[in-house]
XYZ file of C-alpha atoms in Angstrom:
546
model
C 0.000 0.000 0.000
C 1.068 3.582 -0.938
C 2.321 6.077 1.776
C 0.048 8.977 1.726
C 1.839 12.375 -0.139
C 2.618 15.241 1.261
C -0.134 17.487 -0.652
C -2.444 14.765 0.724
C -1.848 14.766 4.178
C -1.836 18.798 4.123
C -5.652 18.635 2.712
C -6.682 16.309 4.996
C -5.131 18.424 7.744
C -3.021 15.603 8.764
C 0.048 18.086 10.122
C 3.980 17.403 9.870
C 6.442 17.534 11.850
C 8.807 20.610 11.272
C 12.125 18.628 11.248
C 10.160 16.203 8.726
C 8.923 18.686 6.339
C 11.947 20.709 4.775
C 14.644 17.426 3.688
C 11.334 16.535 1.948
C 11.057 19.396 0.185
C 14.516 19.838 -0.483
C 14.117 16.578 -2.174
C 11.372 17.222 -4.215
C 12.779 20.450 -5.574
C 16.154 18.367 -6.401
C 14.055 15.489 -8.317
C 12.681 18.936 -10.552
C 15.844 20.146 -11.135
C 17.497 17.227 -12.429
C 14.667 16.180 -14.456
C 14.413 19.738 -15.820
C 18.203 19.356 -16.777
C 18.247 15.811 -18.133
C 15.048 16.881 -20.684
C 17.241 20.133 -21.379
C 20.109 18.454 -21.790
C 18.477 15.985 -24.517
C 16.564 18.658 -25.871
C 20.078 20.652 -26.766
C 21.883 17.110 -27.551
C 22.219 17.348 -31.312
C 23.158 13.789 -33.349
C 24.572 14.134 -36.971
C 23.715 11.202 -39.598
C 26.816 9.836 -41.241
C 25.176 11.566 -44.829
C 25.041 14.782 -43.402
C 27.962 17.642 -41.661
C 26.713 19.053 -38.161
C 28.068 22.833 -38.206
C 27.805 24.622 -34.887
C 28.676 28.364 -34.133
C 28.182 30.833 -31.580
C 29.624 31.040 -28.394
C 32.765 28.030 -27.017
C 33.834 27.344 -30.501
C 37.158 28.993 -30.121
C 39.330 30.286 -32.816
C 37.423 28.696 -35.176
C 34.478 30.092 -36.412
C 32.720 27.352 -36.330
C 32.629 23.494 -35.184
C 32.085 20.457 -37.868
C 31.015 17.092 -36.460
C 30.161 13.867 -38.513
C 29.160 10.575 -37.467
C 28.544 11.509 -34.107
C 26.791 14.306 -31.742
C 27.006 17.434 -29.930
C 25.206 19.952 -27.299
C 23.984 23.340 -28.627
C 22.872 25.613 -25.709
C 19.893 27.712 -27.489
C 20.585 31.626 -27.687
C 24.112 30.897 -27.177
C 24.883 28.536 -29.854
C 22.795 27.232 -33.380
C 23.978 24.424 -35.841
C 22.813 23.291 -39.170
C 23.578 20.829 -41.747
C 25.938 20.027 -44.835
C 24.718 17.327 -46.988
C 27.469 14.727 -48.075
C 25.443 13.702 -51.233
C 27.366 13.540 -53.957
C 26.773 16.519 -56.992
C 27.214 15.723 -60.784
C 27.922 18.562 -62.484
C 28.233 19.010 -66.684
C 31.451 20.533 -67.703
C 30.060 21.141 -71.643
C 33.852 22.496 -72.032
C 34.123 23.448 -75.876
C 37.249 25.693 -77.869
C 40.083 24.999 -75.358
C 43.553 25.770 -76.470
C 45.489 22.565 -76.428
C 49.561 22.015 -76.088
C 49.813 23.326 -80.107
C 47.326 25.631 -80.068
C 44.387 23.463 -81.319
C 41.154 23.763 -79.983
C 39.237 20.683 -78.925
C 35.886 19.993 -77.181
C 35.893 17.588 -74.073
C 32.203 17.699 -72.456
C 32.828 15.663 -69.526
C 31.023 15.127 -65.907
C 31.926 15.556 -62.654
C 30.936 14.172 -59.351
C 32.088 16.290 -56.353
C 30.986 16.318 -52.631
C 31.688 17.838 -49.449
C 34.843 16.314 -48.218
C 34.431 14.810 -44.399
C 38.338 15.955 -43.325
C 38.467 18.649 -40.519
C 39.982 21.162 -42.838
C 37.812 20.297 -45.717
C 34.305 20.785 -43.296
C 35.712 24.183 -42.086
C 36.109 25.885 -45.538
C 32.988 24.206 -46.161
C 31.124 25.519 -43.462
C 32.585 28.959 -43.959
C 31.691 28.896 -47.988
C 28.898 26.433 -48.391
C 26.559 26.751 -45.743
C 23.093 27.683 -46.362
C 23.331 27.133 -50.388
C 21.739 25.386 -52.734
C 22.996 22.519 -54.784
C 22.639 24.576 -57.724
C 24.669 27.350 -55.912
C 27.401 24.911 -55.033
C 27.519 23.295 -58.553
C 27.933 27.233 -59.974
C 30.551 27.395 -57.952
C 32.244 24.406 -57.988
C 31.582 24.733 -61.670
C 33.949 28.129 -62.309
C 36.703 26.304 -60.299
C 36.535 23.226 -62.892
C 36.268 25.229 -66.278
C 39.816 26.729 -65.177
C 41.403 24.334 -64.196
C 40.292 21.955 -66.811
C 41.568 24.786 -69.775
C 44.981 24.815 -67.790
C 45.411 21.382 -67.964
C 44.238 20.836 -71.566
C 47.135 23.732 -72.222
C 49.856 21.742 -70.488
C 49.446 18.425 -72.411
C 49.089 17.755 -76.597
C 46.459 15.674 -78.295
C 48.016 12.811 -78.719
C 49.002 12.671 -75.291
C 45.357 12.880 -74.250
C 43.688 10.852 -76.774
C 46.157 8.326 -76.177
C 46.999 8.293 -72.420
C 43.450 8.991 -70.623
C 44.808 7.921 -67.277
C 47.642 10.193 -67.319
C 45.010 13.218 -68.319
C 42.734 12.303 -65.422
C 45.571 12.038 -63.451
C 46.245 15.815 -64.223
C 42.540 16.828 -63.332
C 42.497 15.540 -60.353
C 46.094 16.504 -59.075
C 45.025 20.171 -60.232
C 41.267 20.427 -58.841
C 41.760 18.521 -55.873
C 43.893 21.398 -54.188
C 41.588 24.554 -55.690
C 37.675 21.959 -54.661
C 38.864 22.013 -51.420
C 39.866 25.756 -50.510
C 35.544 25.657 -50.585
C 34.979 22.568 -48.731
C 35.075 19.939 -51.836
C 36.236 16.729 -53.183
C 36.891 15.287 -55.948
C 34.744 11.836 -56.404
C 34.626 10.501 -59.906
C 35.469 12.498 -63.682
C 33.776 11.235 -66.646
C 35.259 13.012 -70.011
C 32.287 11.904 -72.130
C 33.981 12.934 -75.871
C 36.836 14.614 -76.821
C 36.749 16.401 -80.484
C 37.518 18.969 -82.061
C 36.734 21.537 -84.955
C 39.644 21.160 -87.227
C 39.406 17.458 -87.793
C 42.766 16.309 -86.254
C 41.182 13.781 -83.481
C 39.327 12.404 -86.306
C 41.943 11.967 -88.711
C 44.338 10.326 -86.059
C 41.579 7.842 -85.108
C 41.628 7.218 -89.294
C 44.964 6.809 -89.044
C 44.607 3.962 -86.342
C 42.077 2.188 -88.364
C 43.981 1.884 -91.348
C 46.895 0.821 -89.344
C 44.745 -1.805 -87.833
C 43.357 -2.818 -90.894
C 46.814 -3.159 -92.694
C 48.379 -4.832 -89.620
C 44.868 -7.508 -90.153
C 45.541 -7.993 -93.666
C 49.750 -8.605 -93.025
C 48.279 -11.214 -90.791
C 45.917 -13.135 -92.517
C 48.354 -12.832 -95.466
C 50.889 -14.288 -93.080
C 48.939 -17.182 -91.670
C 48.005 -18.041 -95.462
C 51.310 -18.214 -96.262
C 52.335 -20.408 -93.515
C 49.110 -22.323 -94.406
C 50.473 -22.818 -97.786
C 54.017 -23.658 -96.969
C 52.202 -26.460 -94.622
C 49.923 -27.674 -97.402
C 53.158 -27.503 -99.817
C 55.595 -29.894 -96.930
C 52.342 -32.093 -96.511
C 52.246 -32.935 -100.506
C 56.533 -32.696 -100.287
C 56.357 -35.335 -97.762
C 53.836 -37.546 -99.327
C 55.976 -37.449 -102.500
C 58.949 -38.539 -100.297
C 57.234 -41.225 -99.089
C 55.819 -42.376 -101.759
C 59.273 -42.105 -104.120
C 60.787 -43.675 -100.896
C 58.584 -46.392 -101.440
C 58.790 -46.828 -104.873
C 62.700 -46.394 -104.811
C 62.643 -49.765 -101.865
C 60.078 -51.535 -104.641
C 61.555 -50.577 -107.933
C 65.369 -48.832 -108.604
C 65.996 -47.963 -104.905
C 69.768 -47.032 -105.082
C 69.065 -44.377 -108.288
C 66.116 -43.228 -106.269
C 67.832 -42.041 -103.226
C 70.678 -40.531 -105.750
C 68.002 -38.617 -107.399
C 66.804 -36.882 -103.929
C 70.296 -36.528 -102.944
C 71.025 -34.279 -105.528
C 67.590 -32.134 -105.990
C 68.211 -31.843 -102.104
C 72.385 -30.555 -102.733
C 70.131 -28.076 -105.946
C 67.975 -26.487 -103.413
C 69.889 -26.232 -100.683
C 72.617 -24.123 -103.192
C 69.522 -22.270 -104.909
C 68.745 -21.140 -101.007
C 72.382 -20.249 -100.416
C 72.259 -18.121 -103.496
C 69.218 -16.415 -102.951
C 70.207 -15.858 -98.900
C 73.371 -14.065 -100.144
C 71.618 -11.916 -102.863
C 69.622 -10.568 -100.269
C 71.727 -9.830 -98.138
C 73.821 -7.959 -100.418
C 70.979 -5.854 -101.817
C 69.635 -5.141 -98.211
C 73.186 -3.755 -97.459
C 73.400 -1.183 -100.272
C 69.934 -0.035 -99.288
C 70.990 0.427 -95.695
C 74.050 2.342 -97.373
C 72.289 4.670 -99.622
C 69.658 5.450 -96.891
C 72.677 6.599 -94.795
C 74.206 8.646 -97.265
C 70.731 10.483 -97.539
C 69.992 11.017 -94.327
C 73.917 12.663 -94.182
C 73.118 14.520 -97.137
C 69.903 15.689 -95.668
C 71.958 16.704 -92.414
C 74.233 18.571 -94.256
C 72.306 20.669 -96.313
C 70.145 21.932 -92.959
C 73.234 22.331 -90.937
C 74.545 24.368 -94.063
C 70.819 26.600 -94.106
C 70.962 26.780 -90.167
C 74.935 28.223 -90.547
C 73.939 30.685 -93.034
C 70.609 31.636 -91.479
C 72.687 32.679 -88.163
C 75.521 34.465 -90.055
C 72.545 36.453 -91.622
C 71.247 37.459 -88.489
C 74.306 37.958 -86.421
C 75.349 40.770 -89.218
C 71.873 42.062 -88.287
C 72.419 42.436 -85.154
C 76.025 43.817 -85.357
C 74.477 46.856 -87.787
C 71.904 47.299 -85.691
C 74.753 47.931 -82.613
C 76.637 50.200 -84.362
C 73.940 52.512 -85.240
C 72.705 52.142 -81.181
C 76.253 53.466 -80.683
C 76.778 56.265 -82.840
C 73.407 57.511 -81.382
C 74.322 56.977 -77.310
C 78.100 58.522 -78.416
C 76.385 61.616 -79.926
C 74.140 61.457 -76.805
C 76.924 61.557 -74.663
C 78.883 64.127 -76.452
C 75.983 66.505 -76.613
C 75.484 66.102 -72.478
C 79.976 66.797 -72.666
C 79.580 69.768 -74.630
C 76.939 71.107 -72.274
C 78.770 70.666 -68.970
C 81.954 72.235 -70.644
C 79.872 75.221 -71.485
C 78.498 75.380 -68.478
C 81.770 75.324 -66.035
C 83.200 77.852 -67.912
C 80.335 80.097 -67.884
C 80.360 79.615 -64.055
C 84.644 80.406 -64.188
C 84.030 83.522 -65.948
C 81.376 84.575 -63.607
C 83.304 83.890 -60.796
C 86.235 86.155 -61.909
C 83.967 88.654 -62.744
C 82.742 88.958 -59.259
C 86.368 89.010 -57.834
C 87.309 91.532 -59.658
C 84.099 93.380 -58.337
C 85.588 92.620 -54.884
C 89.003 93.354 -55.700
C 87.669 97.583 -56.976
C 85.650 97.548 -53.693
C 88.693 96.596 -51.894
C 90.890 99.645 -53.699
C 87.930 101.617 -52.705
C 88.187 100.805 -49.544
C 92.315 101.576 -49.492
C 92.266 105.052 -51.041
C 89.368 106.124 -48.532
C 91.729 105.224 -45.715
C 94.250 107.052 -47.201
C 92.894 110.558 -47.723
C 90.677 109.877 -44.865
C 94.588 109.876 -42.691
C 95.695 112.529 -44.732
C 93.141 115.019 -44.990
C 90.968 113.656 -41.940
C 89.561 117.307 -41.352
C 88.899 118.146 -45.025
C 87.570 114.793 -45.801
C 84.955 114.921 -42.977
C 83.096 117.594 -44.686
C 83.492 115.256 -48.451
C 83.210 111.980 -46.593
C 79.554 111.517 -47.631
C 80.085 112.154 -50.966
C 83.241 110.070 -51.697
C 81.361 107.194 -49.753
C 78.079 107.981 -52.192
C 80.649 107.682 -55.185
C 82.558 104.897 -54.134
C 79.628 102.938 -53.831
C 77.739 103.830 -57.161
C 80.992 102.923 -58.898
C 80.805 99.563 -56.973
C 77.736 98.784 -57.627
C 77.983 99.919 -61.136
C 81.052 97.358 -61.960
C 78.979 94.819 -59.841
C 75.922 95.282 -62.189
C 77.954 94.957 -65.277
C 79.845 91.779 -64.168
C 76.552 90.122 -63.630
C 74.715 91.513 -66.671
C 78.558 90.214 -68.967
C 78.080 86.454 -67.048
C 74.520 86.801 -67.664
C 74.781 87.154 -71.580
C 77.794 84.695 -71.486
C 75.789 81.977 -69.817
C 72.128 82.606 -72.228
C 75.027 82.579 -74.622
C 76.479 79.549 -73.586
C 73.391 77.910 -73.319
C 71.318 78.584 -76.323
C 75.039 77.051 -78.421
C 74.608 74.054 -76.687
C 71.055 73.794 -76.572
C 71.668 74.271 -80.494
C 73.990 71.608 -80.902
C 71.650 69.467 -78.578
C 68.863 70.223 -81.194
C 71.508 69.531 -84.036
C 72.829 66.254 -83.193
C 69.400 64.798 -81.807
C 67.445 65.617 -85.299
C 70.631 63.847 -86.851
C 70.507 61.041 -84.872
C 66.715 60.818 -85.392
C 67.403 61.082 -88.901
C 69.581 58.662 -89.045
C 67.316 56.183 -87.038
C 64.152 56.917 -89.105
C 66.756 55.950 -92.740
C 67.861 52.648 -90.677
C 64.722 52.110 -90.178
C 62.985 52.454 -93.195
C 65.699 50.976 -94.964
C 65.213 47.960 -93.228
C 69.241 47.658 -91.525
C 72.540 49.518 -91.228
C 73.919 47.867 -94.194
C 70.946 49.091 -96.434
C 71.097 52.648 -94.706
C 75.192 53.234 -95.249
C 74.407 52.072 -99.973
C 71.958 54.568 -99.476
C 73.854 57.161 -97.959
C 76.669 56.412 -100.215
C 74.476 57.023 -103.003
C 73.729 60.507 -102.014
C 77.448 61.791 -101.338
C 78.573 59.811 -104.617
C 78.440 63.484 -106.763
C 80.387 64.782 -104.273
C 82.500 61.659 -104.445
C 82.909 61.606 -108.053
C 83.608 65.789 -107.759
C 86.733 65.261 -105.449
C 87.998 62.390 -107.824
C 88.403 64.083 -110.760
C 89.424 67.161 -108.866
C 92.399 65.613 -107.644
C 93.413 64.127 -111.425
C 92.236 67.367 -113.035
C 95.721 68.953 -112.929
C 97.647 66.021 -114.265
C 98.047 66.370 -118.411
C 98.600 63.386 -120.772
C 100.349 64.251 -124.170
C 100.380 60.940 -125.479
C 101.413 57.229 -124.278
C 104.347 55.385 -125.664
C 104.007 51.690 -125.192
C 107.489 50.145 -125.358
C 107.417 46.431 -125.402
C 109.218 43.593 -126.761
C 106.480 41.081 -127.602
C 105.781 38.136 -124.983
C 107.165 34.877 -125.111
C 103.652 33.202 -125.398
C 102.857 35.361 -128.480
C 100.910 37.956 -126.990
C 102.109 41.662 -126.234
C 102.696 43.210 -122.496
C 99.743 45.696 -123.789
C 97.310 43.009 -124.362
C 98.334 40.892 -121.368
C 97.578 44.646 -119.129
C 94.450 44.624 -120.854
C 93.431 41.190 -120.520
C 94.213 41.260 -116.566
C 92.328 44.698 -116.245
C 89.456 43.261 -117.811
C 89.657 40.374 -115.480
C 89.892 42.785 -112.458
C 86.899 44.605 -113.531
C 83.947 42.311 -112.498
C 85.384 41.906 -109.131
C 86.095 46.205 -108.225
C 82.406 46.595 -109.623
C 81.045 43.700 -107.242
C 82.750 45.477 -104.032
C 81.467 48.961 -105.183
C 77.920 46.915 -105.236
C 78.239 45.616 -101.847
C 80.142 48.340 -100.112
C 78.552 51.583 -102.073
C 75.380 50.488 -103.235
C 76.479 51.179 -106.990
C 75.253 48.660 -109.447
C 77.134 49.267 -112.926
C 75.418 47.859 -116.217
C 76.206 44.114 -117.127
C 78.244 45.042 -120.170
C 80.984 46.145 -117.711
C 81.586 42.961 -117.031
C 79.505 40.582 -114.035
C 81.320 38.237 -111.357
C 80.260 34.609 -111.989
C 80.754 31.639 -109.708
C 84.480 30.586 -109.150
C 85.355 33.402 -110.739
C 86.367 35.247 -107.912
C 88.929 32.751 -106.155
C 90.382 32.281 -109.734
C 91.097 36.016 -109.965
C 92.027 36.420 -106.267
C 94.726 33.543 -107.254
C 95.773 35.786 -110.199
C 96.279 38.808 -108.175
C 97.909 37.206 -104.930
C 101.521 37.945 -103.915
C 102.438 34.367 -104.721
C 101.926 35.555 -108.965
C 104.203 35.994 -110.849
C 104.658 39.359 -111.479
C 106.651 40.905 -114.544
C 110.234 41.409 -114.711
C 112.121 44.139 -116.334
C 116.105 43.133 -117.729
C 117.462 46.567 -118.068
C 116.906 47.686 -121.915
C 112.867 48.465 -120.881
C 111.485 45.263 -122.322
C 109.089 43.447 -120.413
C 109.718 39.398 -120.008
């Protein structure tokens, strides 16, 4: 039977002891409390499902700004603390990736699909909850999506066609080394990629996978073209070997001796028409090996001969191009000389000027001491106006210095700002004639060209003066029949082509063809002729050549 409660025995004025009634209360009120904090307590006891994140912020989560828990549980005080939840479903997002530059510049097409999903590593949750929390999965996939399309183009850039068409591990291998790092800096991973196609617009995947199928094919027919020749060799030692046998047995049944002759010496026939054939072979596939060698060295040659040439070419370039950067800095530099000259000795003259101006003050100063301790009475009554004068003549020698360095320095000045203007149009000039005609070599023929009057002027200046009455050849004959005159004329008419060749290169002259032109080998053959190693013609004493 039940003891009466308290309540109870209060209404029906049943009264309690005062040492009874307060450890009984005390008791009650504790049984409250604790079940008011157990129900509290599993109220703010929050489990997390092994598909979903558990994100809790607010107050106790430390430096962090917030605390991810998975597979397991945690206590959120209300008003102090909230939570939500990350779902760890995977996404698929469509990549339809089209135009992007490859290795060699070719753009291809590679739709693919991804599958990403929040990662469940403590780094991984924490940029998740800071970035992902509260979105969509269609907000997540836009994200998630700009990340890919970058990082997809960059690896497409780093690796050729072939290398992706070809090696598909190695190319997912890429993706994922390269997303994996950039997915989770927002709280992603990488699950699965699917590149659905890979194309592109010029028609290069296409014809490579062409390529392979006539390969294929060929390789087929070498090997069915194989096995029916092996099939036919058997077929052929199958009927060889039934002949045997049966001229084996016909040789024990009928001649026997002559028989076994007879194979012995179709057998020696072969054997030599196989040695014969074996050795012709072999000879013809060494001469082929031979001549391919010599082309392939031939081949080398003539590119390392084009490469040679082709760097010669463009090393003169360069060197033309230097010397006009120098003759522009030097005429730079000696502009910025001039000017600093012109300067200092502006500022020398201006200094003398102005101790001279000290040196008349000081004179000044000596011949007013000396009347003023001569006639110190009588100058008292003048000293005002000898001071007045002394110091207008002063400051008129002072005003003139300055006014003479003045005009020498604007002087000065305006010549070297002259000369600055001078040389700097020049060396513009000559930049802009460089430039348009296309290198310093070009630039110097053309130059030439214009100072060749002047050229032409001086030369026959200098031979103006010099008279010819007449020309008395004196010559003995030659031993080979021919005269000295016609053997001076024949070797200046051999030395023509080459003088008009280096006025050509050197002065940009071009004579007419009827001069003469330099053909090929002609100029070693006439350098020969003219070297010190000639012979060179003799005189005997009487004034006859031999």
């Amino acid at each position: 039977m039940m003891s009466p409660s308290i309540p109870m025995l209060l209404a029906q004025g049943v009264s309690i002891p005062a040492e009874g009634f307060w450890p009984v209360v005390g008791a009650a009120l504790f049984a409250v409390a604790t079940f008011g904090v157990l129900t509290t307590a599993l109220r703010c006891y929050k489990r997390c499902p092994s598909n979903r994140v558990l994100v809790k912020w607010g107050v106790g989560t430390g430096a962090r700004s917030a605390t991810c828990v998975h597979g397991g549980g945690t206590i959120v005080f209300p008003v102090f603390q909230d939570y939500d939840y990350l779902s760890l479903e995977p996404i698929q997002i469509e990549i339809p990736l089209r135009g992007a530059l490859s290795f060699e510049n070719i753009r291809v097409n590679v739709p693919s699909v991804f599958t990403v999903a929040i990662g469940t590593d403590p780094e991984v949750m924490q940029n998740a909850a800071i970035r992902l929390l509260n979105l969509t999965r269609d907000q997540v996939s836009t994200q998630a999506s700009d990340l890919i399309f970058g990082q997809l183009r960059q690896v497409i850039a780093s690796m050729a066609i072939d290398e992706i068409n070809r090696d598909r591990e190695k190319f997912l291998e890429n993706i994922q080394n390269s997303m994996e790092h950039e997915l989770r800096k927002i709280g992603l991973v990488l699950i699965n990629v699917n590149i659905t196609d890979l194309t592109d617009d010029s028609g290069y995947i296409e014809a490579i996978g062409r390529k392979a199928a006539s390969t294929a094919i060929n390789q087929a027919e070498i090997d069915v073209a194989e096995q029916q020749k092996y099939g036919s060799i058997g077929v052929a030692k199958a009927r060889q070997l039934q002949a045997v046998e049966v001229a084996d047995a016909d040789k024990l049944r009928e001649i026997g001796t002559k028989a076994a002759e007879r194979e012995r010496a179709v057998r020696i026939a072969e054997l030599l028409k196989e040695e014969k054939i074996g050795v012709d072979t072999a000879a013809f596939e060494q001469q082929a090996s031979v001549k391919l060698a010599e082309r392939a060295m031939r081949i080398k040659l003539a590119e390392a001969d084009a490469e040679a040439i082709g760097g010669e070419n463009e090393s003169k370039a360069k060197v033309a191009a230097s010397n006009a950067d120098l003759a522009v800095r030097q005429s730079e530099s000696f502009q910025i000389g001039e000017t600093k000259k012109r300067e200092a000795e502006a500022a020398v003259e201006e200094a003398a000027y102005r101790a001279q101006t000290k040196a008349a003050l000081a004179q000044a100063d000596k011949v007013e001491a000396e009347q003023r301790a001569q006639l110190e009475a009588v100058a008292k009554a003048r000293k005002a106006q000898t001071i007045v004068e002394a110091e207008a003549v002063a400051e008129r020698r002072r005003i003139e210095a300055e006014g003479e360095a003045k005009a020498v320095f604007a002087k000065l000045e305006a010549e070297a700002r002259g000369n600055y203007e001078i040389l700097a149009r020049k060396a513009e000039g000559l930049r802009e004639i460089v430039s348009a005609c296309g290198g310093a070599q070009d630039a110097f023929q053309l130059l030439m060209l214009e100072h060749i009057e002047t050229l032409s002027t001086t030369a026959a200046q200098a031979i103006s003066n010099i008279k010819f009455d007449k020309v008395i050849v004196w010559e003995n004959g030659g031993g080979d029949g021919k005269g000295a005159t016609a053997n001076f004329l024949q070797n200046m008419a051999k030395t023509l082509p080459p003088v008009l060749q280096i006025m050509e290169n050197i002065g940009g002259v071009k004579m007419p063809e009827y001069f003469g032109k330099l053909v090929e080998g002609a100029g070693a053959e006439a350098a020969r002729a003219h070297s010190p190693a000639s012979p060179a013609t003799a005189s005997n004493g009487d004034g006859v050549g031999r």
